[in-house]
Coordinates of N, CA, C and O in Angstrom, one line a residue:
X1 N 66.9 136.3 121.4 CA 67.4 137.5 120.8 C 68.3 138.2 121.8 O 68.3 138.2 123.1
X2 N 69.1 138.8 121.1 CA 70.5 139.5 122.6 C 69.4 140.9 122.5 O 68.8 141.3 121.6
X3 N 69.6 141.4 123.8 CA 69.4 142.4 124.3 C 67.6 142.6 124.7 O 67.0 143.6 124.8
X4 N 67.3 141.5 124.8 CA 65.8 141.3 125.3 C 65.9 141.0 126.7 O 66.6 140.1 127.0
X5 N 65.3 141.8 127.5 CA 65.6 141.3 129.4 C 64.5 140.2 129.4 O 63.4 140.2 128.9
X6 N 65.0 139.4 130.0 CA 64.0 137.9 130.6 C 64.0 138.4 132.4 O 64.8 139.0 133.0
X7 N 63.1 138.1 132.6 CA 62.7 138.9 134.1 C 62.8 137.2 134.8 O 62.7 136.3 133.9
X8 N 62.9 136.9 136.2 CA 62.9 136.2 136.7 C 61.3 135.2 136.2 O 61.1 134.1 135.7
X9 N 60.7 136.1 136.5 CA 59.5 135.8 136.9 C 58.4 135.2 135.2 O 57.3 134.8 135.1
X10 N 59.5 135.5 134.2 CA 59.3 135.0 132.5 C 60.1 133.5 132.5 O 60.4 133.0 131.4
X11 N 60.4 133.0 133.3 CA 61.3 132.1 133.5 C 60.8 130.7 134.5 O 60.6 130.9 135.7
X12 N 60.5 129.4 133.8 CA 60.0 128.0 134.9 C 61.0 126.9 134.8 O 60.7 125.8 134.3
X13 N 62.4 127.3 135.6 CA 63.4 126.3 135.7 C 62.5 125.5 136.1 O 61.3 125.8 136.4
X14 N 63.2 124.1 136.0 CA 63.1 122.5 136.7 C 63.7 122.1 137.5 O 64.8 122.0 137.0
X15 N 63.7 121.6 138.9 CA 64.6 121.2 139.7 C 64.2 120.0 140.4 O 63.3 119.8 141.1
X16 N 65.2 119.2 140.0 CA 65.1 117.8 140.3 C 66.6 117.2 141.2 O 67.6 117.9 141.6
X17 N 66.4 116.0 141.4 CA 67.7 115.2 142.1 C 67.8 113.9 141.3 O 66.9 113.2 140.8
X18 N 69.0 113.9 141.4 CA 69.6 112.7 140.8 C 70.8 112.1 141.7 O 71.4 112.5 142.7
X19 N 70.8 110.8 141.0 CA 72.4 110.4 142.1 C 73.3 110.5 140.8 O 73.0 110.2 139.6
X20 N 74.6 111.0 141.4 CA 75.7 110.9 140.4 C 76.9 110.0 141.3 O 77.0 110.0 142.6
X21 N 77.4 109.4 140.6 CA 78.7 108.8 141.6 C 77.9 108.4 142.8 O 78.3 108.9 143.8
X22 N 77.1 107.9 143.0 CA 76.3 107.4 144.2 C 76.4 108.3 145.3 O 76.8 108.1 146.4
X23 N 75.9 109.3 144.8 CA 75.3 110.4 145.9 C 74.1 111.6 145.6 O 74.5 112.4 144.8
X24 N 73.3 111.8 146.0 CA 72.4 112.7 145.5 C 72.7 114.2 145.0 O 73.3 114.9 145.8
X25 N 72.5 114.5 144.2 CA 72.6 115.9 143.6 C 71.5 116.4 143.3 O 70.6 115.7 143.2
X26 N 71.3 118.0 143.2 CA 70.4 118.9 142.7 C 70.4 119.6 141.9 O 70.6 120.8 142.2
X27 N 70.1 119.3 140.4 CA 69.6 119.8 139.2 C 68.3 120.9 139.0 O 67.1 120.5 139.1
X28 N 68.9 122.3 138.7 CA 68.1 122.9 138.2 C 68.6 123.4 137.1 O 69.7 123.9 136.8
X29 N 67.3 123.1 136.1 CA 67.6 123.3 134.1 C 66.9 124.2 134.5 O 66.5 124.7 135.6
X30 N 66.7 124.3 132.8 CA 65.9 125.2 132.3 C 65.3 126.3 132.3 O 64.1 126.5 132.1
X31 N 66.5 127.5 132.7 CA 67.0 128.8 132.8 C 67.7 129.5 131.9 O 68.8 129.1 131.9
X32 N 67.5 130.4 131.2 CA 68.2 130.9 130.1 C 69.4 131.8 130.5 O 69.7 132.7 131.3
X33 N 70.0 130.8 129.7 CA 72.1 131.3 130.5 C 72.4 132.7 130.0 O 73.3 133.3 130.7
X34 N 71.8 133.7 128.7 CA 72.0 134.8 128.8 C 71.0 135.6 129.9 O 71.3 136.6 130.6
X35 N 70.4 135.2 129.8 CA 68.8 136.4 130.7 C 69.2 136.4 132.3 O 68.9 137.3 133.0
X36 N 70.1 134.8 132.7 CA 70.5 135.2 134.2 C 71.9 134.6 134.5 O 72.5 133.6 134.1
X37 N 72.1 135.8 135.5 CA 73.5 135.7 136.2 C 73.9 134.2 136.5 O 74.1 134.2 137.7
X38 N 74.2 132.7 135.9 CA 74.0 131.9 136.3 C 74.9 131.5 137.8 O 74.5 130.7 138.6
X39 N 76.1 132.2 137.8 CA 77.6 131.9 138.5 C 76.6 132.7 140.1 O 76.4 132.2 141.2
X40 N 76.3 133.5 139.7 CA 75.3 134.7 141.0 C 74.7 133.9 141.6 O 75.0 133.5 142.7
X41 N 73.6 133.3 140.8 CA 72.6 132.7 141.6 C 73.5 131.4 142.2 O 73.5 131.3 143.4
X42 N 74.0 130.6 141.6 CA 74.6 129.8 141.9 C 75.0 129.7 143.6 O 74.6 129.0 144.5
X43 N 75.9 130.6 143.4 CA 76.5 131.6 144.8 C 75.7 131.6 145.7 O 75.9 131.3 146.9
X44 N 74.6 132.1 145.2 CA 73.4 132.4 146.6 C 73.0 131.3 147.1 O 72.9 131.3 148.4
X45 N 72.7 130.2 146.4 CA 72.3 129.3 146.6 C 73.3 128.6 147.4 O 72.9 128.4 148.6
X46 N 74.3 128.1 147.0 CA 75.5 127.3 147.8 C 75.6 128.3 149.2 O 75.9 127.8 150.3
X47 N 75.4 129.5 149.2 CA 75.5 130.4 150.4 C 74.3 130.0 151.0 O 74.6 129.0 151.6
X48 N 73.6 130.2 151.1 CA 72.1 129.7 152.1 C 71.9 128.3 152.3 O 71.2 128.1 153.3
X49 N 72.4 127.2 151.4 CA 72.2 125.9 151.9 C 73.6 125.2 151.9 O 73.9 124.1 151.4
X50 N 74.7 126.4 152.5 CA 75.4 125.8 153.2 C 76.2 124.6 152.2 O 76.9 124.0 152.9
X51 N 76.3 124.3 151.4 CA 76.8 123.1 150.4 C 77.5 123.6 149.0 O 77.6 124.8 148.6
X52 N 78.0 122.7 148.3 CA 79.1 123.1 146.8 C 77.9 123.2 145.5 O 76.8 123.5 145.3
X53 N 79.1 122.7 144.9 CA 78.4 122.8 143.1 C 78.8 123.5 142.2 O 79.7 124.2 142.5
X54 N 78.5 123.6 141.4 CA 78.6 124.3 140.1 C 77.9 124.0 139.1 O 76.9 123.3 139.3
X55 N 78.2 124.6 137.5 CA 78.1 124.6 136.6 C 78.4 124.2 135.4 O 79.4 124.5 134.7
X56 N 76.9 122.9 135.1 CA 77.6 122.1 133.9 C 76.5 121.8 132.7 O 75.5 121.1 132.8
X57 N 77.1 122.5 131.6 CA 76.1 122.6 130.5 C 74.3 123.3 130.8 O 73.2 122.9 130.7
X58 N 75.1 124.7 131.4 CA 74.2 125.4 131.4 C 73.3 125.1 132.3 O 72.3 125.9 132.3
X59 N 73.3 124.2 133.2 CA 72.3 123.5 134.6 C 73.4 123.7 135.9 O 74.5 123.2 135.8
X60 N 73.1 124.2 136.8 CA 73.2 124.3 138.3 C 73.0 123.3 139.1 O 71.9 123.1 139.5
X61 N 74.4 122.4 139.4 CA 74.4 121.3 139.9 C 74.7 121.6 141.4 O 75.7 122.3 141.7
X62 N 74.2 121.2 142.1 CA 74.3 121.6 143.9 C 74.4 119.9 145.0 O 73.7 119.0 145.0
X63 N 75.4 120.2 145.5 CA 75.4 118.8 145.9 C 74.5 118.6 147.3 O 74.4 119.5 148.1
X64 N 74.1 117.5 147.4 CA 73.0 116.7 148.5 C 71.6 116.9 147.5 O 71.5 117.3 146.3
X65 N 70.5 116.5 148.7 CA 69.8 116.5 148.4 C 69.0 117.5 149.0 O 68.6 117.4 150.1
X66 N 68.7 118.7 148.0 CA 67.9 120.6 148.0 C 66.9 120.7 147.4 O 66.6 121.8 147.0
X67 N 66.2 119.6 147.0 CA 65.3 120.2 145.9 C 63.4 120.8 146.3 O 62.6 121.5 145.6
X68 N 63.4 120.3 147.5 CA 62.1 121.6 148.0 C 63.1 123.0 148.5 O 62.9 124.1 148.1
X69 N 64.1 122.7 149.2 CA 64.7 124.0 149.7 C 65.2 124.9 148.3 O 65.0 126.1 148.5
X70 N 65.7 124.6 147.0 CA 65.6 125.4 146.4 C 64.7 125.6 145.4 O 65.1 126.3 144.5
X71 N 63.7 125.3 145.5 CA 62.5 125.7 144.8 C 61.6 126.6 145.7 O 60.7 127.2 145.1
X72 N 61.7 126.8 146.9 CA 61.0 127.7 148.0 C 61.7 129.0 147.4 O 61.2 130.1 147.1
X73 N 63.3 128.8 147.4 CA 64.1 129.8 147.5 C 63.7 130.9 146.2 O 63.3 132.0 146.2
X74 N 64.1 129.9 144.8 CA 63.7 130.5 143.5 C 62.4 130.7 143.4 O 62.1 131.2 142.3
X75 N 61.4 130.4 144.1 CA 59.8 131.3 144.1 C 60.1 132.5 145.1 O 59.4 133.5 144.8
X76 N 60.6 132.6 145.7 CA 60.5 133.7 146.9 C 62.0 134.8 145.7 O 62.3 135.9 146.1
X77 N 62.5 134.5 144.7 CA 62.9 135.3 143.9 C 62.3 135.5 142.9 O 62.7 136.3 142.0
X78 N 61.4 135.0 142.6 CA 60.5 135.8 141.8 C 60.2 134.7 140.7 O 59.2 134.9 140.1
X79 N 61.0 133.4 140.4 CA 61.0 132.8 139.6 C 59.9 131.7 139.3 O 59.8 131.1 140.3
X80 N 59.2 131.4 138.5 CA 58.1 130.0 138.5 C 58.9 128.9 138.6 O 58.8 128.1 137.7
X81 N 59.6 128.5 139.5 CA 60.6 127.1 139.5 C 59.2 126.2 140.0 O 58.2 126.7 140.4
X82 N 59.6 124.6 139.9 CA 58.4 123.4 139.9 C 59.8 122.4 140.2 O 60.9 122.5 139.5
X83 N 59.5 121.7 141.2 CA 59.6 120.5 141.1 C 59.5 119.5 140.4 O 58.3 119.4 140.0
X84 N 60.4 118.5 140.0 CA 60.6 117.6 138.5 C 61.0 116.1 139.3 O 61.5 116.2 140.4
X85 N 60.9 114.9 138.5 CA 61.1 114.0 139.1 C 60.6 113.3 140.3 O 59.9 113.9 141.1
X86 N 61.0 112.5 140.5 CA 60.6 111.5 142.0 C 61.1 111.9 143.5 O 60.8 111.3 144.5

């Protein structure tokens, strides 16, 4: 519903790695694209681990391989993020 706040902490993205084009990436879903800044966090994230990425179909694509360092990061913001995949 529009105008309902989702608090970080109402929220358990998934963050996983994949290879795309034969190189590792870092996928985090399952974040509601009205409830958060997605471009913001994005930013912070590429800002603290130093690396690119963006935004595609609503998942936060970050390149290498981040996926304990950004799951430490989105618990220490408040969020229930988990680890997904191998």
């Amino acid at each position: 519903m529009k105008g309902d706040v989702c608090q970080p902490s109402d929220q358990s993205p998934r963050v996983r790695r994949e290879k795309r084009r034969g190189k590792w990436t870092t996928v985090v879903a399952e974040l509601d694209p009205e409830a958060t800044d997605l471009k913001a966090l994005l930013k912070q994230l590429r800002t603290s681990l130093g690396t690119g990425g963006g935004i595609t179909d609503g998942e936060l694509i970050l390149q290498g391989d981040h996926r304990d360092s950004v799951v430490d990061r989105l618990n220490a913001m408040g969020y229930k993020a988990k680890a997904a995949g191998g």
